[in-house]
Short mmCIF file of C-alpha atoms and ligand atoms in Angstrom, two decimals:
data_model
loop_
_atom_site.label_atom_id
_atom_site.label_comp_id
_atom_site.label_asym_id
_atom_site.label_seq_id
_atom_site.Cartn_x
_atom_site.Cartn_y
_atom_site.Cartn_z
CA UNK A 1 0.63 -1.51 -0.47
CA UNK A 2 -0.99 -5.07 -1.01
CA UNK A 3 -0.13 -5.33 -4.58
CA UNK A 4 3.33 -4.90 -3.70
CA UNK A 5 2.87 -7.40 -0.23
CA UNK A 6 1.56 -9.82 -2.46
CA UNK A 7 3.53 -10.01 -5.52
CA UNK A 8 4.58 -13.84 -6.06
CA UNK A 9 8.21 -14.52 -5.12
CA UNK A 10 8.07 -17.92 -6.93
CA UNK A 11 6.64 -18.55 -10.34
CA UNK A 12 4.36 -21.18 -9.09
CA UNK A 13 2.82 -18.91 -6.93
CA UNK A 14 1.82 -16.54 -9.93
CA UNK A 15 -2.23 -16.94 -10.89
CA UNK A 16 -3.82 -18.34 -14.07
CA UNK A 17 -1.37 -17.87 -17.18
CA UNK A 18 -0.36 -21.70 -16.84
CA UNK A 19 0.26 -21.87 -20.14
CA UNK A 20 3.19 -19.70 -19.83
CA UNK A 21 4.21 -20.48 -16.72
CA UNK A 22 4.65 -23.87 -17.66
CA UNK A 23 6.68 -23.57 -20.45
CA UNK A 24 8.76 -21.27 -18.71
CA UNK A 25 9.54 -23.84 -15.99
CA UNK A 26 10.54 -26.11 -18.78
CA UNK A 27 13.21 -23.96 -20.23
CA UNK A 28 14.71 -22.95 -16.60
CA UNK A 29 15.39 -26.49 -16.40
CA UNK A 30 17.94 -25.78 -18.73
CA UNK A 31 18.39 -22.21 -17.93
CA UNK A 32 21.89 -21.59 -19.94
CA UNK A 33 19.68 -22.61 -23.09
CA UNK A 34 17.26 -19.94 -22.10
CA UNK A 35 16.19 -17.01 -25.19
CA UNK A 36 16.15 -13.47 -25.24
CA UNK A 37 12.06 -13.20 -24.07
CA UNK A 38 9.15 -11.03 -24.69
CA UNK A 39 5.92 -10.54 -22.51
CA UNK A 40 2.94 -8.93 -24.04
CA UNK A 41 -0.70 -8.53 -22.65
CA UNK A 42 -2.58 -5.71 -20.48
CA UNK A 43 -1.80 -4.19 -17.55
CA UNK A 44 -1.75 -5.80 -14.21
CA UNK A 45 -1.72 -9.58 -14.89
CA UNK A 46 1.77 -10.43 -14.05
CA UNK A 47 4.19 -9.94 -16.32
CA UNK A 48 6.73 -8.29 -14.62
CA UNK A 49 6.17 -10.48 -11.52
CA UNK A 50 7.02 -13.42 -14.24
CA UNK A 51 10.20 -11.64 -15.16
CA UNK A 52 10.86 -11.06 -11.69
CA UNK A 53 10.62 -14.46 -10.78
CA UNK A 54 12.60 -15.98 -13.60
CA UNK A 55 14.97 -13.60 -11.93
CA UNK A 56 15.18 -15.01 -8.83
CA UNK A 57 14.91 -18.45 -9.91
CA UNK A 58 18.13 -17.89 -12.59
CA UNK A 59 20.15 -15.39 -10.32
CA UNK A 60 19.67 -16.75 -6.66
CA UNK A 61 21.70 -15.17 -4.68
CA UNK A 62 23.37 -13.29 -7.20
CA UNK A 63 20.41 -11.46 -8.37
CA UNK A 64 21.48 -8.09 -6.46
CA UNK A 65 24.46 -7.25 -8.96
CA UNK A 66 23.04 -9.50 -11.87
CA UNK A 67 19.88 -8.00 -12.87
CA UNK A 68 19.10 -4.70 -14.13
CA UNK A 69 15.64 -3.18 -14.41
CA UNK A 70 14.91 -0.58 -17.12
CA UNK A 71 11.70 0.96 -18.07
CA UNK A 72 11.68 2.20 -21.57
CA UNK A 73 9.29 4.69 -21.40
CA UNK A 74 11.51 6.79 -18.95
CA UNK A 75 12.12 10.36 -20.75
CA UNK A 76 15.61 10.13 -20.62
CA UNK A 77 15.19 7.85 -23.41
CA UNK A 78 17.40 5.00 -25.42
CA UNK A 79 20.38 7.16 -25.17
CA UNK A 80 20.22 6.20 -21.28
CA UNK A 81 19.06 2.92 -21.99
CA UNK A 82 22.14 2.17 -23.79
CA UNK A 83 24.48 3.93 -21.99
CA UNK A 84 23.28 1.36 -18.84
CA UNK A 85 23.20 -1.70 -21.00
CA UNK A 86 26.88 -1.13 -21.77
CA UNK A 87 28.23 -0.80 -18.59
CA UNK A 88 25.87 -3.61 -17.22
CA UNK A 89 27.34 -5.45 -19.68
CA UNK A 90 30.74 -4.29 -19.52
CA UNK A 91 31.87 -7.24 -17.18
CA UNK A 92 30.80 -11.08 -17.59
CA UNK A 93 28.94 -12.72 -14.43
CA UNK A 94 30.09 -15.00 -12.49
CA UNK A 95 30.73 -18.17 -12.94
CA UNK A 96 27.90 -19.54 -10.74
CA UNK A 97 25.12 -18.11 -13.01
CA UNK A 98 24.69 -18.76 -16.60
CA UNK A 99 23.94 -14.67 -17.48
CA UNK A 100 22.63 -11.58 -16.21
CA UNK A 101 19.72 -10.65 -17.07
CA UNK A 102 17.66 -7.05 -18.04
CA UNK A 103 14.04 -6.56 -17.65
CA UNK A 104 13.16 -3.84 -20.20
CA UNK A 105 9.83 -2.40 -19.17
CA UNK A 106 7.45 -0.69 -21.68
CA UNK A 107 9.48 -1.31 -24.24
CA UNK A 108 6.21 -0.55 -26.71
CA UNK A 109 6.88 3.22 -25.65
CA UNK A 110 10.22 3.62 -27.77
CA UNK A 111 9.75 4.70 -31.18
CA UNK A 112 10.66 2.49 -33.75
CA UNK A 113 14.26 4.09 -34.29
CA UNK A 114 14.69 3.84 -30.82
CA UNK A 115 13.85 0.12 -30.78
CA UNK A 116 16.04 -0.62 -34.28
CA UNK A 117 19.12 0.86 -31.76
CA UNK A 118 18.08 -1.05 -29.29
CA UNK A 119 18.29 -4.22 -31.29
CA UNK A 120 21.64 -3.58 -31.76
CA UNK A 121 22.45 -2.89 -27.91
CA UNK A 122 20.99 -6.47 -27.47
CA UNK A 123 22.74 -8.51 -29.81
CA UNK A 124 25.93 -6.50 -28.61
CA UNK A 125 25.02 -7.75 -25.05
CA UNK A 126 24.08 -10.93 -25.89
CA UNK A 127 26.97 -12.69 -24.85
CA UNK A 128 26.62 -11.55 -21.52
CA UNK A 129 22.75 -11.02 -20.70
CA UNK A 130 19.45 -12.19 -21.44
CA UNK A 131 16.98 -9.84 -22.01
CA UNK A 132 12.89 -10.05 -20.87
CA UNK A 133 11.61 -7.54 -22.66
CA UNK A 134 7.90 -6.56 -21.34
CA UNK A 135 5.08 -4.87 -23.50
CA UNK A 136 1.67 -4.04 -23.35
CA UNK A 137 0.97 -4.03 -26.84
CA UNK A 138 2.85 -6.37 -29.31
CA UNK A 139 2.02 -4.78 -32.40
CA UNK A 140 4.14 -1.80 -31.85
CA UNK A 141 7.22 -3.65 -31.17
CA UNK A 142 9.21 -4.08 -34.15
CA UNK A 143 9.43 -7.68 -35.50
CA UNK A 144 13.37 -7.74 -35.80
CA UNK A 145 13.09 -7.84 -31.98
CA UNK A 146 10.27 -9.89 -31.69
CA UNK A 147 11.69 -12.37 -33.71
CA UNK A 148 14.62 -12.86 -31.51
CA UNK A 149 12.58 -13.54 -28.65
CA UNK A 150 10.23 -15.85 -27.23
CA UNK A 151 7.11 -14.17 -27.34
CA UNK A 152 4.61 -14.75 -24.38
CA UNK A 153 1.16 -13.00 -24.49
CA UNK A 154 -0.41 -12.82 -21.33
CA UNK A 155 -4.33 -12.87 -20.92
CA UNK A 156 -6.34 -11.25 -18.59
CA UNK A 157 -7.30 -12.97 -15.09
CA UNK A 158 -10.62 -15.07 -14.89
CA UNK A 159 -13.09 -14.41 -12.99
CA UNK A 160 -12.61 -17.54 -10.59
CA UNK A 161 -8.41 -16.85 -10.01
CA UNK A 162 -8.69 -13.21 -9.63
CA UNK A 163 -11.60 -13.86 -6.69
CA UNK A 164 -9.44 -16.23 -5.07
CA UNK A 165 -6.37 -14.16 -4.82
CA UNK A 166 -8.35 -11.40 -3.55
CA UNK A 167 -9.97 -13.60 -0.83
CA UNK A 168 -6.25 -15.37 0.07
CA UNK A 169 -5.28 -11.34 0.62
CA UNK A 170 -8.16 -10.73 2.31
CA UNK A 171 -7.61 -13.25 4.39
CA UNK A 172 -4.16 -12.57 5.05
CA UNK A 173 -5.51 -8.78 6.20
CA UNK A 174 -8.04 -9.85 7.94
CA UNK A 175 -10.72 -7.38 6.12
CA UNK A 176 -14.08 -8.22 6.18
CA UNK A 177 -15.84 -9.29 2.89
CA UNK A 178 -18.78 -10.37 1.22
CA UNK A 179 -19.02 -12.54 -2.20
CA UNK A 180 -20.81 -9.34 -3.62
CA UNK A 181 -18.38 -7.37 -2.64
CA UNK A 182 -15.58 -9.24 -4.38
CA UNK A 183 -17.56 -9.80 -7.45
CA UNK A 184 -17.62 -5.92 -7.68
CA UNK A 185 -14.52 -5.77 -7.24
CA UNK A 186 -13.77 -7.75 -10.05
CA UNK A 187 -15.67 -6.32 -12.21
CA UNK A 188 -14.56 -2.90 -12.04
CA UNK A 189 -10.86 -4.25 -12.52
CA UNK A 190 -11.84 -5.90 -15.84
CA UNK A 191 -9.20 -8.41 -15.41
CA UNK A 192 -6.54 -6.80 -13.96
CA UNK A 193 -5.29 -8.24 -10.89
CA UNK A 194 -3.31 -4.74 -9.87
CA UNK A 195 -6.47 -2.23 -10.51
CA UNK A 196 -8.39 -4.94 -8.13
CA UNK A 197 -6.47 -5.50 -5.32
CA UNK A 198 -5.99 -1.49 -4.87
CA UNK A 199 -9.49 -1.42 -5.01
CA UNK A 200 -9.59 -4.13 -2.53
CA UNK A 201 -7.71 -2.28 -0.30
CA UNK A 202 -9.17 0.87 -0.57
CA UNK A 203 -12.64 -0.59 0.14
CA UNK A 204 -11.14 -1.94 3.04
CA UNK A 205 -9.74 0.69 4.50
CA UNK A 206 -13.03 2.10 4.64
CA UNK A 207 -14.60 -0.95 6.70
CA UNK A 208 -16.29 -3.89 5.44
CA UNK A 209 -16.03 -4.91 1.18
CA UNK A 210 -19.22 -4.99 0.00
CA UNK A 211 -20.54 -3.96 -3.59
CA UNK A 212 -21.68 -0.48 -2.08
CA UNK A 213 -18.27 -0.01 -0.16
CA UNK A 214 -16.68 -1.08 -3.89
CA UNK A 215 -18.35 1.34 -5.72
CA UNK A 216 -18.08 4.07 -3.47
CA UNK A 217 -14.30 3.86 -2.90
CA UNK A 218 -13.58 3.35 -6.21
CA UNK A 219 -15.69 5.80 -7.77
CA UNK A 220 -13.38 8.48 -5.14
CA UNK A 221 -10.58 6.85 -5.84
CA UNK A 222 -10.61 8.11 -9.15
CA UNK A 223 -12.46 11.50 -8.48
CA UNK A 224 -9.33 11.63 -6.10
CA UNK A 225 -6.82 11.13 -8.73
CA UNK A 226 -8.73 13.68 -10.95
CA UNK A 227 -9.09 16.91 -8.63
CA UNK A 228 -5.04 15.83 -8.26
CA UNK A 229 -4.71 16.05 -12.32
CA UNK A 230 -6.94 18.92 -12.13
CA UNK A 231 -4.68 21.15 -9.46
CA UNK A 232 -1.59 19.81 -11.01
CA UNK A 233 -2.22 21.29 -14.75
CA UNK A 234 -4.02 24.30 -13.17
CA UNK A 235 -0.60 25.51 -11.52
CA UNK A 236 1.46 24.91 -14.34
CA UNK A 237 3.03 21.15 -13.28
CA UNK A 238 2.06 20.16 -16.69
CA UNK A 239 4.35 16.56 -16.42
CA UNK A 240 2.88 15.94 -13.10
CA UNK A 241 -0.53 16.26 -14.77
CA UNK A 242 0.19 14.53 -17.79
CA UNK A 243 1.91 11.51 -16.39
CA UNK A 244 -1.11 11.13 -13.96
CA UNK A 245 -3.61 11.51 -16.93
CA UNK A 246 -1.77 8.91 -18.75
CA UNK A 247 -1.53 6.76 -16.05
CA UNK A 248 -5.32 6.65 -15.33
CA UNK A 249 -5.84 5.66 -19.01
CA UNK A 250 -3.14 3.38 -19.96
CA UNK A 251 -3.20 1.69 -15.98
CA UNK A 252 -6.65 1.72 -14.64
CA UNK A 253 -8.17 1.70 -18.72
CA UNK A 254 -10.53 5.10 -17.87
CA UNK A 255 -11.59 5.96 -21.63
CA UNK A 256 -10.79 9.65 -22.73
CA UNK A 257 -14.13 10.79 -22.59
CA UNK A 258 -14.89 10.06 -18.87
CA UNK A 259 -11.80 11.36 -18.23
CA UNK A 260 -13.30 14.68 -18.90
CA UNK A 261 -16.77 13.88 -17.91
CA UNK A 262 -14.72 13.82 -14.42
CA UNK A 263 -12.23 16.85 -14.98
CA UNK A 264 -15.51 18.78 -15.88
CA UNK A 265 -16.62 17.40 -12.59
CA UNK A 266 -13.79 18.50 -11.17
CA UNK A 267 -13.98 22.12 -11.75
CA UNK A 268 -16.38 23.26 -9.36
CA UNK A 269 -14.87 21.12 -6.60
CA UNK A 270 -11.29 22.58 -7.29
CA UNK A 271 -12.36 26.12 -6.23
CA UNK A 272 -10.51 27.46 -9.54
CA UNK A 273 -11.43 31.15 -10.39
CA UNK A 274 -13.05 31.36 -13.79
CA UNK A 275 -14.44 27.87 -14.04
CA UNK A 276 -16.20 28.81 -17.09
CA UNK A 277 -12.98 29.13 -19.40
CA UNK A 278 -11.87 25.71 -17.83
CA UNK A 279 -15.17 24.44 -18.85
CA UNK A 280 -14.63 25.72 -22.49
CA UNK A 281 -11.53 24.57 -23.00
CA UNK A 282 -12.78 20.93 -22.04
CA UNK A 283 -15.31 20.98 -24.89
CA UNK A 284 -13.38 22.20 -27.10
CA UNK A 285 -10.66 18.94 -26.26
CA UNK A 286 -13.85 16.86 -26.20
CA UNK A 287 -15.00 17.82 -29.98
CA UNK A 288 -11.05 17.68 -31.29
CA UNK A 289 -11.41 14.04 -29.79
CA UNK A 290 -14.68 13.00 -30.72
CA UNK A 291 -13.22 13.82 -34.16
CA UNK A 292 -11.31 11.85 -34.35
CA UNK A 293 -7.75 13.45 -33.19
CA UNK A 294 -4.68 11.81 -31.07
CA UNK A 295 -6.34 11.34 -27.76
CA UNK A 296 -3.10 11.59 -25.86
CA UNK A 297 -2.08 14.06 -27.95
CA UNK A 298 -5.00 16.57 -27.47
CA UNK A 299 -5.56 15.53 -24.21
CA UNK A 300 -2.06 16.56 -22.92
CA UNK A 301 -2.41 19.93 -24.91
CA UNK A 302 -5.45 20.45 -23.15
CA UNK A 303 -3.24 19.97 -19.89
CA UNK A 304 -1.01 22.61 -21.38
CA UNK A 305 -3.98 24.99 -22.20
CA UNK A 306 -5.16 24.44 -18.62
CA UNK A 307 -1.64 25.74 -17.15
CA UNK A 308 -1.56 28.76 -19.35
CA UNK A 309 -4.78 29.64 -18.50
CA UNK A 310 -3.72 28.95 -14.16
CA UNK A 311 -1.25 31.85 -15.02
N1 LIG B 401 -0.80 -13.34 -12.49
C1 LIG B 401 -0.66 -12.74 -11.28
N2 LIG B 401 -0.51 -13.49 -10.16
C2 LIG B 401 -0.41 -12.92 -8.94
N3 LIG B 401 -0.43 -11.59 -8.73
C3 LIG B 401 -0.57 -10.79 -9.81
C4 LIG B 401 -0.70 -11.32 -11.13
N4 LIG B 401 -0.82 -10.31 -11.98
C5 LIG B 401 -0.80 -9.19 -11.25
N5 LIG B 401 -0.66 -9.47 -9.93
C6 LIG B 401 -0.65 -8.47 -8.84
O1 LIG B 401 -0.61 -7.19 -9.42
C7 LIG B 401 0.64 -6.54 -9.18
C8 LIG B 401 1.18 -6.03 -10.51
O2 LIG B 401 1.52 -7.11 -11.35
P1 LIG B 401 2.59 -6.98 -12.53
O3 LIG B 401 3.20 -8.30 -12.72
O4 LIG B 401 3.52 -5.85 -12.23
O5 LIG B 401 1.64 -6.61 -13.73
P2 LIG B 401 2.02 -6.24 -15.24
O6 LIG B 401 1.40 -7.30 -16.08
O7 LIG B 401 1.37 -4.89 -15.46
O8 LIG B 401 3.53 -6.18 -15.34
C9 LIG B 401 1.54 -7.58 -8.54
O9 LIG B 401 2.35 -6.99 -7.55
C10 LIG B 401 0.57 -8.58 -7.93
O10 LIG B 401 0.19 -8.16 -6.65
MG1 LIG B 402 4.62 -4.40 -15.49
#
């Protein structure tokens, strides 16, 4: 995977957000001084690379038993989250490095209960860690724990520094491309850097980037993903589907409604045998959201509705 192949190792090496980056330079120079921090901003324009660096840069060689990554929204909840905080915590670092350090990952999932507990795992582990704490959207985290940290809010990436990552990858892969092509690149990535180097490389992988190759991969990179959705909920895998479905919408920022302008799509392609009552069921999610219901909600009860209906 690219996006992986190219992650910065080194925070100078991360694009745009020099802002940030800057100030974040200035407070490693004193690292032991260094706050509980929190990064907020949409997907795919480098905040847990940041966190990862900062990582590197604080830990060295240590990093390996000094830093613990969490993600919030995992289902097992703040009960686990806790329970690996503690024991993380359990034993000071060495002496060599001024803390250990936990990257808590979509922290903006956890209910607010959840997050007033986990304000009190941090202060309890304060002594020992520092804690970057990484959000998509600010407003839901609570502001006892935003006012303990540092708050960072990441922007999307320009025009000009996403097209010259992508041509320093391309370049790096040797794949073929044209200024169009890149330019529709960017623009179906809206900013972020993730959604457009995967579309990089899937355009590539298919010969030369140019805006046709663009839109074409991209537009069956997420029929793809659908028919997968599609199959999933249809034989009952209802949290396969559902993570998927919320993946497409909170990663790659598909809106609910072409998300079922492309399951409808979907149905005839997926060979299912009453695609009529699949059909139905999709309006009937459509109207619920058009009026104004939970999106999420409605959408992943439509998943369920799907299953039943696969039995
Ligand atoms: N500012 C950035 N500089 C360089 N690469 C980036 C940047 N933002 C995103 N990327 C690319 O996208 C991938 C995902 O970035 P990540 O930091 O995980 O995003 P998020 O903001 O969602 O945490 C990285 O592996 C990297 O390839
Ligand atoms: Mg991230």
């Amino acid at each position: 995977m690219w996006v992986e192949k190219y992650r910065p190792k080194k925070l100078a090496d991360v694009v745009d957000q020099k802002e940030i980056i800057g100030s974040i330079e200035a407070l490693l120079k004193n690292a032991g001084e260094m706050p509980h921090l929190l990064f907020s901003g949409s997907a795919g324009v480098g905040k847990t690379t940041t966190a990862l660096c900062i990582a590197r840069q604080v830990l060295g060689p240590h990093i390996q038993d000094n830093l613990l990554e969490l993600n919030a929204s995992d289902e097992r909840g703040i009960g686990m989250v806790r329970d690996k905080v503690k024991r993380f915590s359990n034993f000071a670092a060495f002496e060599e490095i001024p803390f250990k350090i936990i990257i808590l990952d979509e922290a903006d999932e956890m209910t607010a209960d959840a997050q007033t507990a986990l304000r009190r795992t941090i202060e309890d582990a304060s002594k020992i860690c520092r804690f970057i704490i990484v959000a998509n959207n600010i407003s839901k985290i609570i502001d006892p724990i935003q006012s303990r940290c540092a708050v960072y809010k990441f922007t999307s990436i320009p025009e000009k520094e996403a097209m010259a990552q992508l041509k320093k990858i391309a370049k790096g892969e040797k794949a073929s491309i044209d200024e169009e092509g890149l330019k529709e690149v960017y623009e179906q990535s809206e900013g972020d850097l993730r959604h457009a180097i995967n579309i990089l490389q899937a355009a590539a992988s298919s010969g030369a980037v140019t805006a046709e190759s663009v839109r074409t991969s991209a537009g069956q990179a997420r029929k793809g993903d659908v028919d997968g959705i599609l199959k999933r909920a249809l034989a009952g895998d209802l949290s396969g589907a559902r993570e998927r479905m919320v993946e497409l919408i909170k990663v790659y920022g598909m809106s609910e409604s072409d998300f079922l302008k492309y399951v409808s799509a979907a149905v005839f392609r997926s060979g299912a045998g009453d695609p009529g009552a699949i059909l139905r069921i999709i309006a009937e999610y459509d109207y619920r959201i058009l009026s104004g219901a939970n999106p999420e909600i409605q959408l992943s009860a439509m998943l369920a509705e799907l299953g039943s209906l696969g039995k």
